[in-house]
Coordinates of C-alpha atoms and ligand atoms in Angstrom, one line a residue:
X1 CA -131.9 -20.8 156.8
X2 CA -133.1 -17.6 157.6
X3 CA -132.1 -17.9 161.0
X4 CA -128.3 -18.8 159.7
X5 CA -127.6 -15.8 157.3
X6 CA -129.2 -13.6 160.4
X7 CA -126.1 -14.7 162.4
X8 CA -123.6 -14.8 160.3
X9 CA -124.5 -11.1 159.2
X10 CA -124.0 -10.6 163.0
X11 CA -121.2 -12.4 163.3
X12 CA -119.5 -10.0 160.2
X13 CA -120.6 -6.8 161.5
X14 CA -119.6 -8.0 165.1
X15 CA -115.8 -8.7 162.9
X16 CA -116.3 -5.3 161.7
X17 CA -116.6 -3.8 164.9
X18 CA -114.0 -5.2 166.3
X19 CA -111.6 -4.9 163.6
X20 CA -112.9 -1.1 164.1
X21 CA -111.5 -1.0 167.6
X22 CA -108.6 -3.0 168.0
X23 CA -107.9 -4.8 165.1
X24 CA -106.7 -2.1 162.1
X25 CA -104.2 -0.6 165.5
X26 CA -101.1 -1.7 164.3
X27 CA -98.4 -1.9 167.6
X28 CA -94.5 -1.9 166.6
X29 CA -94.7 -5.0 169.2
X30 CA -95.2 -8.7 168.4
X31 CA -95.7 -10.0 171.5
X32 CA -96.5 -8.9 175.1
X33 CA -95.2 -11.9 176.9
X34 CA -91.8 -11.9 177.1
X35 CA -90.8 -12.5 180.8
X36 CA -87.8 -11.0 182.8
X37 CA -85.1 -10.5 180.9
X38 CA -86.2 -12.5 177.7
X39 CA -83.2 -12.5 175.4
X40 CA -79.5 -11.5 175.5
X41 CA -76.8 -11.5 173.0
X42 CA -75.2 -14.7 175.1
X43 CA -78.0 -17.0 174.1
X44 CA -78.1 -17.3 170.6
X45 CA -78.9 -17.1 168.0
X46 CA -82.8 -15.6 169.2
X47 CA -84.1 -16.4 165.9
X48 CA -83.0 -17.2 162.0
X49 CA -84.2 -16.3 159.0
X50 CA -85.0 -19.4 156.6
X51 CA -86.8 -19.4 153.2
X52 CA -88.7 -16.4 153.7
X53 CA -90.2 -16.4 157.6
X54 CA -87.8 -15.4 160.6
X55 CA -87.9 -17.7 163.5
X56 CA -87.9 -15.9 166.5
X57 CA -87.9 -17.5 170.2
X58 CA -87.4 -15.7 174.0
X59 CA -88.6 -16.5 177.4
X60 CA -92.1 -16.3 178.4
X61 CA -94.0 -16.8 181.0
X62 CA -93.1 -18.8 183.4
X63 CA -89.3 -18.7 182.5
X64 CA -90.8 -21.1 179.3
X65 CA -89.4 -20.9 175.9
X66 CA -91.9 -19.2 173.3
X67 CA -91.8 -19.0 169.5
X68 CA -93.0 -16.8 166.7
X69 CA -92.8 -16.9 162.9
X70 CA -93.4 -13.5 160.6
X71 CA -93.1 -14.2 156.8
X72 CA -91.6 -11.1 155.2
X73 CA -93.9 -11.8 152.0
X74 CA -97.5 -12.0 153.2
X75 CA -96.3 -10.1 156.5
X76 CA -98.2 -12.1 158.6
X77 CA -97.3 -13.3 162.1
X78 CA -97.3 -16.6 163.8
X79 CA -97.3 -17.1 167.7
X80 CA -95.9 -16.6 170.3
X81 CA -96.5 -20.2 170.9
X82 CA -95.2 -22.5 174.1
X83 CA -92.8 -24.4 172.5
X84 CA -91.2 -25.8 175.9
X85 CA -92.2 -25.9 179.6
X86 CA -88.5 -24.4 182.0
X87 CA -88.2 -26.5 184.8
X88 CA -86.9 -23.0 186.5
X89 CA -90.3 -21.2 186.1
X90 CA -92.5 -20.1 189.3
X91 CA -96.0 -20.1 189.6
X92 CA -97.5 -17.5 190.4
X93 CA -94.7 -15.3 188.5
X94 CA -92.9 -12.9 190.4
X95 CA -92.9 -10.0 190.2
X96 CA -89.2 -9.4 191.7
X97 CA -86.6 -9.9 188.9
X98 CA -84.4 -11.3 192.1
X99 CA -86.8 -14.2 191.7
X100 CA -86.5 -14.8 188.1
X101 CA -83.2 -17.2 187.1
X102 CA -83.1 -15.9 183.5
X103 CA -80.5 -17.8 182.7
X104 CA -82.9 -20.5 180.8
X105 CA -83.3 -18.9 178.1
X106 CA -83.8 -20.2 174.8
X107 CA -80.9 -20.3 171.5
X108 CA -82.9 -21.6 168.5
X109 CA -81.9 -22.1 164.8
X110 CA -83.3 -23.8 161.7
X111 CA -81.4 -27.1 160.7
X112 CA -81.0 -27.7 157.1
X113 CA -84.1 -29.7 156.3
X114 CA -86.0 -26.6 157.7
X115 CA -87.0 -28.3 161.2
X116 CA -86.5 -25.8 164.4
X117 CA -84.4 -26.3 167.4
X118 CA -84.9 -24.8 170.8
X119 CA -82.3 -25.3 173.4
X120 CA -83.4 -23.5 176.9
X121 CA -84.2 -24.2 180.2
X122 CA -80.7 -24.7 182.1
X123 CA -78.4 -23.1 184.8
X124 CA -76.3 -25.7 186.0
X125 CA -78.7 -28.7 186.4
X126 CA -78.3 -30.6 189.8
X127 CA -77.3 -33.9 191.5
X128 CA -80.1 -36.0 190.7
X129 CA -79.3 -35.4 187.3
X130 CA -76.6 -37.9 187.3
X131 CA -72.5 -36.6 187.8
X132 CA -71.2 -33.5 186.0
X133 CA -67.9 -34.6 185.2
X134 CA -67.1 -31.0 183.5
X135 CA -67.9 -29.1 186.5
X136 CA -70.3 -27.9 189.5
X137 CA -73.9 -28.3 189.5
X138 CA -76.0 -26.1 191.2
X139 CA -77.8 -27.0 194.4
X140 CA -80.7 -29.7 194.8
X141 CA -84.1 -28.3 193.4
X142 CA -82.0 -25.2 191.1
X143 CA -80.2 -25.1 188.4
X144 CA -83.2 -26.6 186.0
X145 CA -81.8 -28.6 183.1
X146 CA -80.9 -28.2 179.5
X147 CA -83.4 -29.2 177.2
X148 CA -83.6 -29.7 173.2
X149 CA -87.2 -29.5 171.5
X150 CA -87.4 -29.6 167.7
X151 CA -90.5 -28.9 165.8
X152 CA -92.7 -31.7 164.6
X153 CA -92.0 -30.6 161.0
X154 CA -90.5 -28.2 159.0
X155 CA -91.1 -24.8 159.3
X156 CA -94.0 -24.9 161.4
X157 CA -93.8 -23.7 165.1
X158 CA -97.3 -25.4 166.4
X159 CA -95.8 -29.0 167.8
X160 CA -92.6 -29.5 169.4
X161 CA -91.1 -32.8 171.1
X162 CA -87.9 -33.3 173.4
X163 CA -84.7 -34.7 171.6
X164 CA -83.5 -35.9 175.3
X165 CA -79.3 -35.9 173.3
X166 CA -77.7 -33.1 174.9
X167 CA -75.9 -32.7 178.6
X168 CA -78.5 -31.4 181.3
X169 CA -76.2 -29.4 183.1
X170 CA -75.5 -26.8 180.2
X171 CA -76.4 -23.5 180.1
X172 CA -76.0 -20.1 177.9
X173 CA -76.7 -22.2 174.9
X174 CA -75.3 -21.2 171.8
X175 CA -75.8 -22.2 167.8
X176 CA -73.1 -22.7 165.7
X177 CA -74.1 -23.9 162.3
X178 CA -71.4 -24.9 158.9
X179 CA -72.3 -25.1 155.9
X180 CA -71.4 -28.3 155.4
X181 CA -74.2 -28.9 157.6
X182 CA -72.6 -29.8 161.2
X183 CA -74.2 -27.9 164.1
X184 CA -72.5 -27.4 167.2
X185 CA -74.1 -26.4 170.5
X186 CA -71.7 -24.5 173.1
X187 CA -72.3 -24.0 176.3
X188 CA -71.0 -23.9 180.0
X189 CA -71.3 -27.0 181.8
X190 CA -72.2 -26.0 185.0
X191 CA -72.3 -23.0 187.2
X192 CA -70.0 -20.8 187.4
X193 CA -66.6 -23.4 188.3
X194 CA -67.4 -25.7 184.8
X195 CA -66.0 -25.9 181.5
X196 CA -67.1 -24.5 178.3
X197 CA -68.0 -27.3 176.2
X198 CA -69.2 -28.1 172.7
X199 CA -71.3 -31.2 171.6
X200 CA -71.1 -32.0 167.9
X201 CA -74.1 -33.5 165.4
X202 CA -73.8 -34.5 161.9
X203 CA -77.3 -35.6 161.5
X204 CA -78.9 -32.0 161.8
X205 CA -79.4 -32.3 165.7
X206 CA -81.0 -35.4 165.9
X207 CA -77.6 -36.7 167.8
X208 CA -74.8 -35.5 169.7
X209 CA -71.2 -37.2 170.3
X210 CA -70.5 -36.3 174.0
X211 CA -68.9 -32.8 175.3
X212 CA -65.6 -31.6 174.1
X213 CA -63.7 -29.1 176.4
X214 CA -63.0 -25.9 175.4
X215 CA -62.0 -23.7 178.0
X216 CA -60.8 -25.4 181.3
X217 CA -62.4 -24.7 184.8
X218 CA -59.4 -25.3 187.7
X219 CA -58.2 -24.0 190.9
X220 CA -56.0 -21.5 190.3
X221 CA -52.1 -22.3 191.0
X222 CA -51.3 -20.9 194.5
X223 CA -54.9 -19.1 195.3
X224 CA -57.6 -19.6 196.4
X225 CA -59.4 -18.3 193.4
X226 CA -61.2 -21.0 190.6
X227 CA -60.5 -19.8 186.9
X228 CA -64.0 -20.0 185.5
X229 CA -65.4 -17.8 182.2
X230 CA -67.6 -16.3 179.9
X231 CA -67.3 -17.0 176.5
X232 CA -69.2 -16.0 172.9
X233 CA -68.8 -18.8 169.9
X234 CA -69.6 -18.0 166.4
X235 CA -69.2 -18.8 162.7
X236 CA -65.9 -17.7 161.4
X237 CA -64.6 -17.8 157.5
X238 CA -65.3 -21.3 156.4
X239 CA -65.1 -24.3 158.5
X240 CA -64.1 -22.1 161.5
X241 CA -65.7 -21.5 164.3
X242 CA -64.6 -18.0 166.8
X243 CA -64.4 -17.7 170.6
X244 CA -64.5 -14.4 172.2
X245 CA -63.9 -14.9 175.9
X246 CA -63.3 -13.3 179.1
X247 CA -62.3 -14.4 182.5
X248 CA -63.9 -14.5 185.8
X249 CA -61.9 -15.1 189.4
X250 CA -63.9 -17.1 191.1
X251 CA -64.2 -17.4 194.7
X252 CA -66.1 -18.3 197.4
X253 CA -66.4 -16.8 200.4
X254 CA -66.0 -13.1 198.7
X255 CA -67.6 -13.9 195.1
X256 CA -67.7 -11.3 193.1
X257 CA -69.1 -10.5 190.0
X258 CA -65.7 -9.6 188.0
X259 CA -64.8 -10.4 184.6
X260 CA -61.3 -9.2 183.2
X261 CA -59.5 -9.1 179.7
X262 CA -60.3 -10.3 176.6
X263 CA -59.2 -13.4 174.7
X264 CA -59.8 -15.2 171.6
X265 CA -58.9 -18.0 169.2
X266 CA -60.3 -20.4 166.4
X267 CA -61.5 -23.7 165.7
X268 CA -60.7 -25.3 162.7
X269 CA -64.0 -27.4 162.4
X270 CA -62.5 -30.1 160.2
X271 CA -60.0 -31.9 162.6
X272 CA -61.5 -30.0 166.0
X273 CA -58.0 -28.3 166.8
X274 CA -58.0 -24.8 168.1
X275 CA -55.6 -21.9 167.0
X276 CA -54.8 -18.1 168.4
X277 CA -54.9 -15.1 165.9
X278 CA -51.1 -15.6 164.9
X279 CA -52.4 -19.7 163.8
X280 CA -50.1 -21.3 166.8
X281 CA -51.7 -24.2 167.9
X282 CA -53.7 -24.4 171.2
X283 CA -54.4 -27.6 173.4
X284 CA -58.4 -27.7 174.4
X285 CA -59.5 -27.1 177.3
X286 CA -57.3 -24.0 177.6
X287 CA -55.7 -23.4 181.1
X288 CA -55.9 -19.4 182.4
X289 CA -51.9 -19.6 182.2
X290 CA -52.0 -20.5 178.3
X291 CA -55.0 -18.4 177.4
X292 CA -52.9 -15.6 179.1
X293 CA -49.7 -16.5 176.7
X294 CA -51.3 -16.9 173.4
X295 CA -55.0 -15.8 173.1
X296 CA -55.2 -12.7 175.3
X297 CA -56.3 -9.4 173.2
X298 CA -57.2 -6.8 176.1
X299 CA -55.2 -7.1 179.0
X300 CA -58.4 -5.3 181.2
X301 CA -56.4 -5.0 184.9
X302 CA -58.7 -5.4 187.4
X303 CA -61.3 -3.3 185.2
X304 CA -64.8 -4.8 184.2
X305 CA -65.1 -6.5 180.7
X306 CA -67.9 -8.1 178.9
X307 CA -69.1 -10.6 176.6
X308 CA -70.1 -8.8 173.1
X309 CA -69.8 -11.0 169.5
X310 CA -67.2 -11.8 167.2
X311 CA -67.6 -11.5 163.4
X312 CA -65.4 -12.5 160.6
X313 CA -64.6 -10.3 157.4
X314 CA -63.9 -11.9 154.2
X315 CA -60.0 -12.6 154.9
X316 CA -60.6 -14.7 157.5
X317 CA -59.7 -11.6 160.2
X318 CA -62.2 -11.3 163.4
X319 CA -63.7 -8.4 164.4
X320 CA -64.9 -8.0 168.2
X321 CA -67.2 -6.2 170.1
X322 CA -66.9 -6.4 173.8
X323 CA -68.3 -4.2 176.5
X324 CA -66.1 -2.6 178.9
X325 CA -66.2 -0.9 182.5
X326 CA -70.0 -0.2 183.1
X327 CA -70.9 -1.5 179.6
X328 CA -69.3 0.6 177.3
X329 CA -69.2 -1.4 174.0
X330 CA -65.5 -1.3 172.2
X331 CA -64.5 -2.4 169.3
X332 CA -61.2 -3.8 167.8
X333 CA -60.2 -6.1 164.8
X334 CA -57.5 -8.1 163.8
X335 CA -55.7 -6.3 161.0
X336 CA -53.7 -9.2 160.1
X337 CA -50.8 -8.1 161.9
X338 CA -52.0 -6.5 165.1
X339 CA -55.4 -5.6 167.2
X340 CA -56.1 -2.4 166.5
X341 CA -56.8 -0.4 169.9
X342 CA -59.8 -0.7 171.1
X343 CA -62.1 2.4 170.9
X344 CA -65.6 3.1 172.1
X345 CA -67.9 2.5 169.4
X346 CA -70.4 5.3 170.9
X347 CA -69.0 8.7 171.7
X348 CA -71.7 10.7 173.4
X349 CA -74.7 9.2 175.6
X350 CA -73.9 6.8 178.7
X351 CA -70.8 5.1 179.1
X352 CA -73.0 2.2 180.4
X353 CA -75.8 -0.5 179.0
X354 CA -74.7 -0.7 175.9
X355 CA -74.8 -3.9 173.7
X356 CA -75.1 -5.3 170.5
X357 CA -73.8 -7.4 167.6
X358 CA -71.6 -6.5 164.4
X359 CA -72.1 -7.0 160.5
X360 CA -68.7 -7.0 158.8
X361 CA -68.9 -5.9 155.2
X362 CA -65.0 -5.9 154.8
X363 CA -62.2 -5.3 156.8
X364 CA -62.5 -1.5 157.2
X365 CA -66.5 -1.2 157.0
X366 CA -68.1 -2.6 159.8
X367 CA -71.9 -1.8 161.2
X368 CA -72.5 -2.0 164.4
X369 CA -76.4 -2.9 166.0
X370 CA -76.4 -1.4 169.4
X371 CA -78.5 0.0 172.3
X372 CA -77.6 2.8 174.3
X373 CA -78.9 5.5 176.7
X374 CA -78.8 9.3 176.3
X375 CA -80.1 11.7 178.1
X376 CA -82.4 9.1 179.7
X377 CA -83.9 8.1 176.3
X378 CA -82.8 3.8 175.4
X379 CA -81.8 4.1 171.5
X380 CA -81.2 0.9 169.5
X381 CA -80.2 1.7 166.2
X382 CA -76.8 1.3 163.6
X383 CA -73.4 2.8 164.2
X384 CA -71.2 2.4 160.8
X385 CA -67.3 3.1 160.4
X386 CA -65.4 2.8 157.0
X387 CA -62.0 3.4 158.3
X388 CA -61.6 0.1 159.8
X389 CA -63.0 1.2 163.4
X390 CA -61.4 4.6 164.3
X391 CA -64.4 6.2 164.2
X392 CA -68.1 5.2 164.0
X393 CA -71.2 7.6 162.9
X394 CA -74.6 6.6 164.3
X395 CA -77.4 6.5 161.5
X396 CA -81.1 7.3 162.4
X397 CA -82.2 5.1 165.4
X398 CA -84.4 2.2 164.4
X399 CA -86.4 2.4 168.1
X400 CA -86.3 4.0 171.2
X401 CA -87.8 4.1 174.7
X402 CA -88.3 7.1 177.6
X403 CA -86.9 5.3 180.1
X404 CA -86.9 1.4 181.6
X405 CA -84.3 0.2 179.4
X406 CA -84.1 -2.2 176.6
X407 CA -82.4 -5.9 176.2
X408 CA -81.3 -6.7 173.0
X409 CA -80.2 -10.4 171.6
X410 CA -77.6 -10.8 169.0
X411 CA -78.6 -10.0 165.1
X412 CA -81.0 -12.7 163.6
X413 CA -78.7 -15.2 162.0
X414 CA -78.7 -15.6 158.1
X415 CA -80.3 -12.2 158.9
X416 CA -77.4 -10.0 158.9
X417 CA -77.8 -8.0 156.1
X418 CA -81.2 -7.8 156.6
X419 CA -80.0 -6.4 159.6
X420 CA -83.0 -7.7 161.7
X421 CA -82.9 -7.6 165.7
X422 CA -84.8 -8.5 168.3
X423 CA -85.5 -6.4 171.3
X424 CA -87.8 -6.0 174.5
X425 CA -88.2 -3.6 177.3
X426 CA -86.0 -3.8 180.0
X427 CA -88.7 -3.0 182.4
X428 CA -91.9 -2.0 183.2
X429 CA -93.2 -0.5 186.5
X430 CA -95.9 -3.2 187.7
X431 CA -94.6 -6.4 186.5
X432 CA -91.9 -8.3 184.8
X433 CA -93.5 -8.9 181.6
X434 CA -92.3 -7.0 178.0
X435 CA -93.6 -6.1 175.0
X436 CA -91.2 -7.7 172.4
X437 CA -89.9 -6.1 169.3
X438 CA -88.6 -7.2 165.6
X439 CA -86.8 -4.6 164.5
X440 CA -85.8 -4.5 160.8
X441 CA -83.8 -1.6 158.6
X442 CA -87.1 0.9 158.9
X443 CA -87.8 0.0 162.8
X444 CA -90.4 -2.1 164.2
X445 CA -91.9 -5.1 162.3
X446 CA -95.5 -4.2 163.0
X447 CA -98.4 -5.9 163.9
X448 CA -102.4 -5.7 164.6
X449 CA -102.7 -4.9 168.2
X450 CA -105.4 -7.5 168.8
X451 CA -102.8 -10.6 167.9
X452 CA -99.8 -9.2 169.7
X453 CA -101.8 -8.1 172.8
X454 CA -102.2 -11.4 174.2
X455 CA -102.2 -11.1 177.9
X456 CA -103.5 -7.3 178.6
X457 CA -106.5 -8.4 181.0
X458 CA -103.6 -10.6 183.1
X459 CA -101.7 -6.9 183.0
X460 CA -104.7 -5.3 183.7
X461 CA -104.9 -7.3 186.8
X462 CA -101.9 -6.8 187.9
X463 CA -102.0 -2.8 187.3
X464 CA -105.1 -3.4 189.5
X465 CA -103.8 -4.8 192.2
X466 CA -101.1 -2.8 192.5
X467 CA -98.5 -5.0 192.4
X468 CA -94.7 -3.1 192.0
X469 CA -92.2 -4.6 189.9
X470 CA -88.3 -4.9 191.1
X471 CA -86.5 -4.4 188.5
X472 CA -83.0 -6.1 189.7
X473 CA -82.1 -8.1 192.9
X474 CA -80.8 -5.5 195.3
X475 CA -76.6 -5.5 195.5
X476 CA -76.3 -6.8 192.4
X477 CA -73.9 -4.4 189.9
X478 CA -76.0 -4.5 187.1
X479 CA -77.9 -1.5 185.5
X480 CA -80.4 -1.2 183.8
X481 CA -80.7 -2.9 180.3
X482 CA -77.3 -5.0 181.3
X483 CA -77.7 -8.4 181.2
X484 CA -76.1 -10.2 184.5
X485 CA -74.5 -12.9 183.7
X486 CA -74.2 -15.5 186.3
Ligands
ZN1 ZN1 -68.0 -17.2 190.1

């Protein structure tokens, strides 16, 4: 007895102490582990906010999908937990981002009945993985495979099983949940020279009817370049469902990394048929020649364009960011009539790395969540117009960073006007792993350093050994912060 209360007073001033040391630090980070390049606004959503806690996942380690949970009323944290294991990730990890695929990461949301769904793990899939009807797989032993987890119950991000009901050659997985309750995964089904598909469930994921077509991977007429693409889906104004997208010439020998002009139509959820701004009907898959007649927005030329996100206002009218030339991110809506020109969001700063998502509060006031550079400092923070996009004032950033770069996913859905984002460093000299950020309308979500520090003696070893980080494969036109899509 004696003996007992002697060690658990030990054991409390031992608590004490180290809640003295580490524990009452508070870090704006959640998590230490993110891997690579953990998020990007093409996989999404990166989290959702449902009854009170935001659901948050990114790659970790190992290229593996990792969750964590932070309930905005006790303010307490959750995770990061392994949710699933990426047939794409290396052991040991490298340390040269040439060697990481990246493109496996996950898209998660919360279905109706509160259970969570991870989609992550694919570039293409292979061969042995059966015939990809909808295009090309990658090569024997790459291209990993598309997998669905969903949590063992609702709301709790401890157990996870494999719903083996979606295509395993998909990749940049993408969310799109009605409110009728249909959830719709998008996704290209292939590398580079595949369609962009969607599969369909009515019974909150636990089932998908097979892949629909959206946008059509051929041979161009007459060249030797393959019409491929790069596209962005997202809930529109009721049962309606956006498509942003942009086109890449592709061709082999010669590939290159271009992406030009900037399209867009609708889905009318209820019958499945597709529509362009002016409501003229459009046949799925969509060839290059008819996306050029009726959905085009941006004729680009042989100038750079980018994925950004599409959001709706309330008259049904989208509003799209896209990033153009190095990564300049340009805005433009539908005014009901006519696009409005597109004009660059940020005025001052780096005409490059920029990125984000919008929140439409009506047709003429519009927020925009975006990263830049300036002056060699990486902002993230809110740009905000009320005349309908001519011009955009920056509010106070919500983070930044000296130098490295930042990714940023798109905003956390059901989140919007929370206005909550998720964020990591781009890079870090030794190694490839990031400190991972919440960001909310004051900044970071914090949290005690000794829960979000969960792998400092693994960097400690790595500082140790001095092990140098590469930050992109060599050749490659990407900079800093800029996600490369592939
Ligand atoms: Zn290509």
């Amino acid at each position: 007895m004696k003996n007992n209360r002697y060690g658990a007073g030990w054991a409390f001033l031992w608590a004490a102490l180290l809640t003295t040391l580490v524990g009452a630090e508070e870090v704006g980070y959640f998590a230490d582990n993110g891997f690579g390049k953990p998020l990007a606004t093409l996989h999404h959503p990166s989290g959702e906010y449902y009854q009170g806690s935001t659901y948050l996942a990114y790659q970790g380690p190992h290229e593996d999908a990792y969750v964590c949970a932070y309930n905005h009323l006790t303010k307490k944290w959750t995770g990061p937990l392994l949710a699933g294991v990426s047939p794409m990730g290396k052991t040991p990890d490298p340390t040269d981002n040439g060697e990481v695929d990246n493109h496996g990461k996950p898209a998660m949301m919360v279905d109706g009945q509160g259970y969570l769904h991870v989609v992550f793990g694919g570039h293409g899939g292979n061969a042995l993985l059966g015939t990809n009807l909808l295009g090309t797989p990658a090569g024997i032993g790459r291209g990993g495979k598309l997998i669905h987890l969903v949590s063992e119950r609702p709301e709790d991000i401890t157990a996870w099983r494999v719903l083996d009901n979606i295509s395993p050659f998909g990749t940049y997985p993408q969310f799109v949940q009605m409110e009728g309750g249909a959830i719709y995964l998008f996704y290209r089904h292939g590398t580079h020279q595949s369609d962009w598909v969607y599969q369909k469930s009515g019974d909150q994921g636990r089932t998908f009817a097979a892949p629909v077509a959206v946008l059509k991977h051929q041979k161009s007429a007459g060249s030797e370049v393959h019409d491929a693409w790069y596209a962005w889906f997202g809930k529109g104004l009721g049962d309606t469902v956006t498509a942003t997208y942009m086109y890449h010439p592709c061709a082999y020998p010669g590939h290159s990394k271009a992406r030009q002009n900037v399209y867009y139509m609708k889905m009318n959820a209820a019958d499945g048929s597709w529509e362009n701004v002016l409501g003229e009907s459009c046949e799925v898959p969509i060839t290059k020649e008819a996306a050029d007649r009726k959905t085009r927005l941006f004729d680009s030329g042989a100038d750079r364009c980018n994925h950004g996100t599409c959001r709706m206002d309330g008259e049904g009218h989208p509003h799209v960011l896209f990033r153009y030339k190095g990564g300049q991110v340009r805005y433009t809506r539908w005014t009901g009539r006519a696009w409005t020109d597109p004009v660059a969001v940020i005025s001052d700063g780096e005409e490059k790395g920029q990125d984000g998502d919008l929140v439409v509060e009506s047709p003429t006031r519009v927020r925009a969540m975006l990263m830049r550079t300036k002056g060699g400092q990486h902002e993230v923070g809110w740009w905000s117009t009320v005349d309908g996009g001519q011009h955009w004032e920056q509010e106070a950033p919500l983070f930044s960073r000296p130098g490295g770069g930042l990714d940023i996913g798109a905003l956390i859905e059901q989140g919007s006007g929370r206005g909550l984002v998720v964020v990591s460093e781009g890079r870090v000299p030794e190694h490839l792993y990031r400190k991972m950020y919440l960001l909310g309308e004051k900044g970071p979500v914090g949290r005690e350093a000794a829960e979000a520090s969960l792998i400092q003696p693994q960097l400690e070893r790595l500082r140790r050994e001095g092990a140098r980080a590469v930050p992109a494969a060599k050749g490659k036109a990407g900079k800093e912060g800029v996600e490369e899509d592939d």
